Short mmCIF file of C-alpha atoms and ligand atoms in Angstrom, two decimals:
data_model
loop_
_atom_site.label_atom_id
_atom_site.label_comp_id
_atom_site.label_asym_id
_atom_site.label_seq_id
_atom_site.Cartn_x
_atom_site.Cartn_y
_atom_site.Cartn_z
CA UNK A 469 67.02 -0.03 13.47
CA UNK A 470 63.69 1.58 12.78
CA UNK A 471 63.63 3.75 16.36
CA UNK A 472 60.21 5.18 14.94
CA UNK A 473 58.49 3.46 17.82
CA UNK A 474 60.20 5.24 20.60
CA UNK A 475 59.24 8.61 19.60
CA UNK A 476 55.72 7.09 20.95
CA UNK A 477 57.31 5.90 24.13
CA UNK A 478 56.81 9.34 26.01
CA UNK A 479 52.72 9.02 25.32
CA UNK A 480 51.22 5.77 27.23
CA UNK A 481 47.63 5.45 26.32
CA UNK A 482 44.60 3.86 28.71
CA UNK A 483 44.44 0.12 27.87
CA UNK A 484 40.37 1.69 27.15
CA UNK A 485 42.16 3.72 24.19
CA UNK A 486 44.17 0.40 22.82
CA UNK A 487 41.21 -2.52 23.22
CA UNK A 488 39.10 -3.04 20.12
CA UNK A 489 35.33 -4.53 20.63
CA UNK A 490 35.01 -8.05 20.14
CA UNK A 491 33.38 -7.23 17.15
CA UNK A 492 32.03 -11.62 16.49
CA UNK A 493 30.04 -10.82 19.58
CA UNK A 494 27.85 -7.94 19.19
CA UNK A 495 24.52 -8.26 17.06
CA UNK A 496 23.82 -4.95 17.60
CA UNK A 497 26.10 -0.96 17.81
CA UNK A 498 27.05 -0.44 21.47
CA UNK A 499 26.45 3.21 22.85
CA UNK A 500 30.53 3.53 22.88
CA UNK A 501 30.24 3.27 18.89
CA UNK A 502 27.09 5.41 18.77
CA UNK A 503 29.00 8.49 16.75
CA UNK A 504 26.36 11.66 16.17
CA UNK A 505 24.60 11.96 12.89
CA UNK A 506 26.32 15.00 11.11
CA UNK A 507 25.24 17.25 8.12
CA UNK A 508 28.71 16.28 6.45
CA UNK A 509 28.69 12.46 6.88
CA UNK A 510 27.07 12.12 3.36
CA UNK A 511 29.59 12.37 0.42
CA UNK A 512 28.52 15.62 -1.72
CA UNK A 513 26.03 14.42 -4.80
CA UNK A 514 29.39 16.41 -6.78
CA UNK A 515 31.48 13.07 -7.33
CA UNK A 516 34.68 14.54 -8.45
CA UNK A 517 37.85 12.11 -8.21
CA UNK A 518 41.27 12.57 -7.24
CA UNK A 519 43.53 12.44 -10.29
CA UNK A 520 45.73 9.42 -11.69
CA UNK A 521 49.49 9.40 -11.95
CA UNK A 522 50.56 6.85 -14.38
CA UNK A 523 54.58 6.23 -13.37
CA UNK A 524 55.31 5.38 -16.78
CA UNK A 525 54.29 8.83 -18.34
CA UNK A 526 57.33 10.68 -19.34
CA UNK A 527 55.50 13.95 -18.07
CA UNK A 528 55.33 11.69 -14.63
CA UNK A 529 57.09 14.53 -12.52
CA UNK A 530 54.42 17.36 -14.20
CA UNK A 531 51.90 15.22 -13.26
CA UNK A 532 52.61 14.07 -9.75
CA UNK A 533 53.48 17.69 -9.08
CA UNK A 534 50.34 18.63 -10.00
CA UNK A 535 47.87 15.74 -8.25
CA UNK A 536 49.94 16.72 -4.67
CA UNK A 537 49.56 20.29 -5.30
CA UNK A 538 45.67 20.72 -6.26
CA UNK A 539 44.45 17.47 -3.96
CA UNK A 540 47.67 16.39 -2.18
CA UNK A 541 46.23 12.53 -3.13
CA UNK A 542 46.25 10.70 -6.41
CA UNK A 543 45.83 6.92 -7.08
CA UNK A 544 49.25 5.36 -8.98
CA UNK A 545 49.04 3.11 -12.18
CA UNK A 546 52.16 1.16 -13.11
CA UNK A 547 53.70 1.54 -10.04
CA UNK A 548 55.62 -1.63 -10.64
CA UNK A 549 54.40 -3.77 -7.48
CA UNK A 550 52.95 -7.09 -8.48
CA UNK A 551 48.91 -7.88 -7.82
CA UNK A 552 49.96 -11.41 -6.04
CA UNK A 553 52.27 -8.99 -3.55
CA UNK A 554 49.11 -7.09 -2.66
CA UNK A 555 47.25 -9.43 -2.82
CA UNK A 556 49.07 -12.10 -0.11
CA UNK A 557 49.59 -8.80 2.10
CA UNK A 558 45.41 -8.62 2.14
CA UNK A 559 45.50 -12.42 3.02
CA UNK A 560 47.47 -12.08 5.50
CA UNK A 561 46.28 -9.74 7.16
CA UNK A 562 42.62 -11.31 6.77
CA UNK A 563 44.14 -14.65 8.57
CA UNK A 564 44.87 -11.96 11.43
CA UNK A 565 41.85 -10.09 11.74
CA UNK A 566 40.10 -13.63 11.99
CA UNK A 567 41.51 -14.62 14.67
CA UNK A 568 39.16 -15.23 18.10
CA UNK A 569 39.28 -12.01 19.68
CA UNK A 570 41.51 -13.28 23.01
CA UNK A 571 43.91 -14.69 20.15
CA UNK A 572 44.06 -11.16 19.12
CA UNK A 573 45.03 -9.54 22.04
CA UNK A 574 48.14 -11.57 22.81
CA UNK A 575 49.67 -9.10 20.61
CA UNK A 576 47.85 -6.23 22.26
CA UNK A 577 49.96 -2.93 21.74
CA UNK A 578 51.24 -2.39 24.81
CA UNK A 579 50.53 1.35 26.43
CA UNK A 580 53.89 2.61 25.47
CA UNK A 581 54.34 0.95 22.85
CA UNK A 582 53.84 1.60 19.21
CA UNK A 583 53.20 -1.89 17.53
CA UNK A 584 50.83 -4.57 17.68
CA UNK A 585 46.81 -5.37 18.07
CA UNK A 586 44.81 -2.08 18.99
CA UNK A 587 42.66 0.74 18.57
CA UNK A 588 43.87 3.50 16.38
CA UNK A 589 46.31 5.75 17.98
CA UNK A 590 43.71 8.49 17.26
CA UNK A 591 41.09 7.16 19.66
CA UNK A 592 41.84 9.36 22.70
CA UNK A 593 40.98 12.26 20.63
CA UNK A 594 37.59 11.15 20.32
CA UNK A 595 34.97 10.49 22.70
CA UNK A 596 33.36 7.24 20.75
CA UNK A 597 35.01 4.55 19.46
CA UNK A 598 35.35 4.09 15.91
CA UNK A 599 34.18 0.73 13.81
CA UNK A 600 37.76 -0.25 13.91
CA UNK A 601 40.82 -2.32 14.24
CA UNK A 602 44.29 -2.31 13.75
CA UNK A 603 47.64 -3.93 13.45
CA UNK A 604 50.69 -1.92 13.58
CA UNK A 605 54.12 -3.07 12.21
CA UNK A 606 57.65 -1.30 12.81
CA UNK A 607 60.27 -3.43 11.31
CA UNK A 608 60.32 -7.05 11.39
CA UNK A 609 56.53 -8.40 12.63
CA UNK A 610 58.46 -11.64 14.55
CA UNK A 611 57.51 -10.66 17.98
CA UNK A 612 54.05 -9.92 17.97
CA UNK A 613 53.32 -12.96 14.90
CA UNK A 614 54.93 -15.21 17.22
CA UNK A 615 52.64 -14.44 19.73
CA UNK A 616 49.66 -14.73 17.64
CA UNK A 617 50.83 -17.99 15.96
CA UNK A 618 53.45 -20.28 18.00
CA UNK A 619 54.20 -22.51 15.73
CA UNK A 620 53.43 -20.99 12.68
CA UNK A 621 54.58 -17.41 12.23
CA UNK A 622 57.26 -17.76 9.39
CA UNK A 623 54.33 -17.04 6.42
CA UNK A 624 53.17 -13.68 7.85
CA UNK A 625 56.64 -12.27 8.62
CA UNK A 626 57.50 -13.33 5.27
CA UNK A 627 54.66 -11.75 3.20
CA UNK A 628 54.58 -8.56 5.32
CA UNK A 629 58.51 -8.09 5.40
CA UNK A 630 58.14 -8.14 1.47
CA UNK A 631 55.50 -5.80 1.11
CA UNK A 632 57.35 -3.09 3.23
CA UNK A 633 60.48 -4.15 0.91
CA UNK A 634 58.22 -3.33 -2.12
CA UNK A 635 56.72 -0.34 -0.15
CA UNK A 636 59.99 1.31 0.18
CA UNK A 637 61.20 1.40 -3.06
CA UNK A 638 57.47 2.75 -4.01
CA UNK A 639 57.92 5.62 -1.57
CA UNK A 640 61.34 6.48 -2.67
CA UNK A 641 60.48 6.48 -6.58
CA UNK A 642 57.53 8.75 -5.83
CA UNK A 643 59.26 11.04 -3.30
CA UNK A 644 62.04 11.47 -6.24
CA UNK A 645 59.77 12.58 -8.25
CA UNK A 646 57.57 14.92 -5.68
CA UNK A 647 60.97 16.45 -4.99
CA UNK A 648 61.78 16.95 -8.52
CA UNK A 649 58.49 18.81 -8.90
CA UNK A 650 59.34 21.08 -6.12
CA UNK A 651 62.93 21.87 -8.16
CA UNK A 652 65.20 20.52 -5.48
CA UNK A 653 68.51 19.25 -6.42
CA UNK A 654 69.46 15.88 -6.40
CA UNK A 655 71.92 16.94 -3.36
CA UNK A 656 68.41 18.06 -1.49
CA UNK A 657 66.58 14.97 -2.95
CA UNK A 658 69.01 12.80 -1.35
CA UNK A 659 68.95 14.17 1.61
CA UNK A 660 64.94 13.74 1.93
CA UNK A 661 65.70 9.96 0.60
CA UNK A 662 68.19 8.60 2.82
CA UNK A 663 67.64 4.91 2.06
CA UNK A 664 68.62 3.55 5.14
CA UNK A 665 67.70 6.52 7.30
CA UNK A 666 64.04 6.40 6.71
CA UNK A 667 61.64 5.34 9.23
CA UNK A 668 58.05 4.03 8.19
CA UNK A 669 55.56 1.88 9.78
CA UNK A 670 52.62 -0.18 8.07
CA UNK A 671 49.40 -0.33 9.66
CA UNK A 672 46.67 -3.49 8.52
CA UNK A 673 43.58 -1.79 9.12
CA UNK A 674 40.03 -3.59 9.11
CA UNK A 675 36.62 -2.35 9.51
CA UNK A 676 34.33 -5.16 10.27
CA UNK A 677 31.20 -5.92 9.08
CA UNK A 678 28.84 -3.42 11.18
CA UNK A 679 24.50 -4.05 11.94
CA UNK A 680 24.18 -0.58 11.37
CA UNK A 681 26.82 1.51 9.86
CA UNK A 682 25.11 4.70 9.24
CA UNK A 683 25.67 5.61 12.98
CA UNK A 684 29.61 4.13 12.98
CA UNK A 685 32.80 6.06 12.04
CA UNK A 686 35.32 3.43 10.59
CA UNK A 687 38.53 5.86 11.13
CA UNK A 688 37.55 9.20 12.22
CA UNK A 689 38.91 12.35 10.20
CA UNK A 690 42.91 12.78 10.42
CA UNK A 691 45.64 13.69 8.40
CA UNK A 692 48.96 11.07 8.30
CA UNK A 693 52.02 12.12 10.02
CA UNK A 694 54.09 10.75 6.80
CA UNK A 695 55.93 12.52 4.11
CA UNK A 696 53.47 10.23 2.31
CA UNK A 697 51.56 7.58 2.56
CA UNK A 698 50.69 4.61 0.03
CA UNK A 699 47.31 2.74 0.93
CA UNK A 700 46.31 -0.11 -0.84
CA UNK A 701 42.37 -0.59 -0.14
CA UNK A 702 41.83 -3.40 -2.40
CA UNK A 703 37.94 -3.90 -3.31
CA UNK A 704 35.61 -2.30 -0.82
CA UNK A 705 35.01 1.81 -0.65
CA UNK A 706 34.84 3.64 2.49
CA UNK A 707 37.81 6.16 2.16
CA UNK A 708 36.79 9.62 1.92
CA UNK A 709 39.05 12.59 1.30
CA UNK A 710 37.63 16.03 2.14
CA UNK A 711 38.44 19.02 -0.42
CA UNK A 712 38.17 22.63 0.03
CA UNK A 713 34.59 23.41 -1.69
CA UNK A 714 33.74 20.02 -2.53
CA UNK A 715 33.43 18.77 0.51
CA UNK A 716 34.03 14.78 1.60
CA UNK A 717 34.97 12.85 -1.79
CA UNK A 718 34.97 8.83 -1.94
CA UNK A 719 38.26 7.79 -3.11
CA UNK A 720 36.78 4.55 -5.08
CA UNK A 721 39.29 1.48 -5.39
CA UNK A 722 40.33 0.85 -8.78
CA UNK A 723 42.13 -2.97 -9.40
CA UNK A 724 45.82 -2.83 -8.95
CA UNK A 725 46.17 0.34 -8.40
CA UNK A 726 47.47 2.07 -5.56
CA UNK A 727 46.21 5.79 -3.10
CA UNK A 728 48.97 8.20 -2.65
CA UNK A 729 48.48 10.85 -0.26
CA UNK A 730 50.53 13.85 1.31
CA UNK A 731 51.19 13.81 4.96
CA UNK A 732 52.27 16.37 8.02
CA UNK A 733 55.77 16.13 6.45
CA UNK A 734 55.62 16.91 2.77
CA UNK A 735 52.81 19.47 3.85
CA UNK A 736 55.84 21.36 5.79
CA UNK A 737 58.75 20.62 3.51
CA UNK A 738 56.96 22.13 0.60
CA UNK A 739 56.34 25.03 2.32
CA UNK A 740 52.28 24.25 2.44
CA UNK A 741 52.29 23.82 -1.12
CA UNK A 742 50.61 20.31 -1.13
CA UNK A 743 48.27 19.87 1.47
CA UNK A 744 48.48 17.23 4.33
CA UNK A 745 45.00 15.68 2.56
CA UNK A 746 42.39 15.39 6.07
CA UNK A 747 40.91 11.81 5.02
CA UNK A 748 38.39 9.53 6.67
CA UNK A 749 36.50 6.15 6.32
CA UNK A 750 32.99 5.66 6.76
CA UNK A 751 30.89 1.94 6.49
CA UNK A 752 28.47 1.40 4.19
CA UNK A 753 25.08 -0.41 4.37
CA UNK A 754 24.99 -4.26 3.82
CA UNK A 755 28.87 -4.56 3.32
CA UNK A 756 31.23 -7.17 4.49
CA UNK A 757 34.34 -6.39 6.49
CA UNK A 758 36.80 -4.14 4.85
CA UNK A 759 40.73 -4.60 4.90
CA UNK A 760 43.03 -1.62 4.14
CA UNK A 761 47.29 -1.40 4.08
CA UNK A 762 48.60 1.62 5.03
CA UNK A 763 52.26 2.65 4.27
CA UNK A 764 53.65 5.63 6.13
CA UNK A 765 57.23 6.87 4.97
CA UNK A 766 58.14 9.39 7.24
CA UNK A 767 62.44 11.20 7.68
CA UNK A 768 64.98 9.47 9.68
CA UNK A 769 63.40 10.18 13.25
CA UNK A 770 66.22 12.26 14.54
CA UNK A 771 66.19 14.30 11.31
CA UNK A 772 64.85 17.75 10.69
CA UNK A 773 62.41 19.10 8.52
CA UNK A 774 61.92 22.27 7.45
CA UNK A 775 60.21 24.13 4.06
CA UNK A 776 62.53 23.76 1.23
CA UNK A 777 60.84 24.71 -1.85
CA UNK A 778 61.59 27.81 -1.23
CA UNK A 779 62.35 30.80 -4.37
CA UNK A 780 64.01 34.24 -3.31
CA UNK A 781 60.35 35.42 -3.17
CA UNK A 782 58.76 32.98 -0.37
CA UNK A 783 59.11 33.30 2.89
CA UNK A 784 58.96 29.89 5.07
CA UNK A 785 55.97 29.40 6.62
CA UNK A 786 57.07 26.67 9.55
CA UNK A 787 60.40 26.32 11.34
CA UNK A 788 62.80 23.50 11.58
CA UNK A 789 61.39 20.35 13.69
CA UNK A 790 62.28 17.12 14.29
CA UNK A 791 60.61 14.14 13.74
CA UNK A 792 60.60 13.04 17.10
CA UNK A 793 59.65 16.61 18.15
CA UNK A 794 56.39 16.77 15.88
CA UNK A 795 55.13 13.75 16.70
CA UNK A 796 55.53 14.59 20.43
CA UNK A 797 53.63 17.77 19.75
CA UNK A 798 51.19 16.09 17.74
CA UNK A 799 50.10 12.94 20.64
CA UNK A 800 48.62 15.92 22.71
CA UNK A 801 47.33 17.58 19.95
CA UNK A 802 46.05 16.11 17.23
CA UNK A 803 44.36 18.69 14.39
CA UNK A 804 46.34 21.85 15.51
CA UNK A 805 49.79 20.16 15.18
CA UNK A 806 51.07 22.40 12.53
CA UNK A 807 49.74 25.70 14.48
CA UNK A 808 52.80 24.95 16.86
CA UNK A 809 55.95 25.19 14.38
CA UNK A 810 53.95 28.13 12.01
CA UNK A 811 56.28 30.45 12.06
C1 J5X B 119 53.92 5.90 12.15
C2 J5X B 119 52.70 6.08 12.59
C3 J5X B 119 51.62 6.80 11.84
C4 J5X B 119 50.41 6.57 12.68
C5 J5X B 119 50.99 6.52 14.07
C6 J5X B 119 52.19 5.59 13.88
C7 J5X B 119 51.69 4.15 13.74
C8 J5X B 119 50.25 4.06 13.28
C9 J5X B 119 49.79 5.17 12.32
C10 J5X B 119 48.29 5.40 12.32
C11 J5X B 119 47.49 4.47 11.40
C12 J5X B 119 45.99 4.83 11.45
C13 J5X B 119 45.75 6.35 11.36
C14 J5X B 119 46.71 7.11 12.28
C15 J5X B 119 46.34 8.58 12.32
C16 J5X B 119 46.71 6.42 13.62
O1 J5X B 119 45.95 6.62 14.54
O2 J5X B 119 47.70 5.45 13.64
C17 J5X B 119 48.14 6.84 11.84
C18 J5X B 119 49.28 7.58 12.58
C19 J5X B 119 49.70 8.91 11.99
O3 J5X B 119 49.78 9.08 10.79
O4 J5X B 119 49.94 9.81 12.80
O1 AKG B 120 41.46 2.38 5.43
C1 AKG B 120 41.70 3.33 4.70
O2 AKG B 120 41.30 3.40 3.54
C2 AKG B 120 42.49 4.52 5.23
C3 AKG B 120 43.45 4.17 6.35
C4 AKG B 120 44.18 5.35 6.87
O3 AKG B 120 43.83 6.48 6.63
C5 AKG B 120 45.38 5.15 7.70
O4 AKG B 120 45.72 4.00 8.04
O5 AKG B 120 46.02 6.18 8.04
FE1 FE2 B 121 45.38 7.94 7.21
#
């Protein structure tokens, strides 16, 4: 049972923080989207990129160690997941975000819940609304696709139940690895990858087409709860990463290949090591809607975390938590999350 969803439970939003915009129907950027011009919204001229970890490199755990300790976000090669997989995940979740908006919000996430149709769970944190919206899976997708299709839910449940299948393993191989980096023991590994225990969530972002997207945020900045998270953002750019003296960085889409990124999570367990990457998307002029897949492994929810990498000479920088306990402390507060278990 995937029990991720009632960690959320204690934290109803306002329906105001869960409705999208009927995005068909506006020609031109409502005041509620109106976001204020800043200094940093253009990318730095400097286009550095985020490094590459090819799985089949025998020096993969070097590597890997490396990409999540200087950026804390790499893209994967030969990460094993099929093209037609990602591909019929995309579809699907393009036959979704087509729908006629009232279609839509028959699977409206409900206030207390965590799944379904919706804003970003971010969106009370910010007072526009950002060129956005969302689908949010925990599980099996059968409730909510039945109540966007009646009769014909069996093809998304399918696709997106694989994906998360295909996901999993993903996550696993690369958090073996990340551990391995760190040093841990194969007794700590396993402990970090329960199969089984783990709870995750996939979110089908889109970012539809916008009349004037210089003024538009598509997902304001945040950093993922996860241990990690693996984002497949097919064609279309948008996804920015900022980087300490660089500034915000576009993470371009390369074909096939996949965006790993450190989360809340692996931030703590390595003992601040790799940082919990801050990441954002912003639109672009003249460009047609953009899909994204978002894959968030995260511990067993009633599991602890605490820094591990630890050597005789470190001292640990955050104390135990819970899963359920962080992201309790992080629904009412969203950037200084970590300031609240630094020890
Ligand atoms: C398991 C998760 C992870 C969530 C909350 C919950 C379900 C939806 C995820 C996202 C997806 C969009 C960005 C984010 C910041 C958001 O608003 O909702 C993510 C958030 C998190 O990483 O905290
Ligand atoms: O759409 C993207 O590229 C990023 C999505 C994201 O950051 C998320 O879902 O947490
Ligand atoms: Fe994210």
């Amino acid at each position: 049972m995937n029990t991720l969803s009632e960690a959320y439970r204690d934290h109803p939003l306002h329906l105001h923080h869960i409705i999208p915009l009927d995005f068909d129907s506006v020609r031109t950027v409502p005041e509620s989207h109106v976001w204020p011009p800043s200094p940093a919204f253009e990318p730095d001229d400097d286009q550095s990129s985020i490094p590459t970890v090819d799985l089949m490199d025998p020096d993969a755990v070097k590597l890997i160690g490396h990409a999540c300790e200087t950026w804390g976000v790499f893209h994967v090669i030969n990460h094993g997941i099929p093209m037609d997989i990602l591909d019929e995940a995309e579809s699907e979740a393009r036959r979704l975000f087509s729908l006629p908006a009232g279609q839509k919000l028959r699977a409206l996430r409900s206030p207390a819940g965590a799944t379904g149709y919706g804003l970003a769970r971010i969106s009370p944190f910010f007072n526009k609304n950002m060129w956005h919206e969302g689908f949010t899976v925990m599980g099996s997708p059968i409730d909510h696709a039945r109540e966007l299709w009646p009769d014909d839910y069996q093809r998304f449940c399918d696709v997106i139940e694989d994906y998360q299948k295909k996901m999993k393993e993903l996550a696993e191989t690369l958090m073996h690895l990340i551990l391995k980096s760190l040093d841990l023991s194969e007794e700590e590994i396993s402990k970090v990858v329960s199969s089984g225990g783990a709870s995750t969530a996939l979110q089908l972002n889109s970012y539809p087409f916008c009349p004037d997207p210089s003024r538009v945020m598509g997902l304001a900045p945040h950093t993922d709860t996860s241990l990690l998270t693996v984002l497949y953002q097919s064609t279309i750019d948008g996804l920015q990463i900022f980087k300490d003296g660089a500034g915000w960085v576009l993470v371009s889409p390369t074909n096939g290949s996949l965006v790993v990124n450190v989360g809340d999570f692996l931030h703590i367990l390595s003992n601040a090591r790799f940082p919990n990457v801050i990441h954002r998307v912003v639109l672009k002029e003249n460009q047609k809607q953009r899909l994204s897949l978002a894959y968030f492994y995260n511990p067993p929810v009633d599991s602890h975390v605490s820094p591990l990498a630890l050597n005789s000479a470190r001292i640990p920088l955050y104390r135990s938590v819970s899963v359920r306990e962080y992201v309790d402390i992080k629904a009412s507060n969203l950037e200084k999350a970590l300031s609240f278990i630094r020890i």
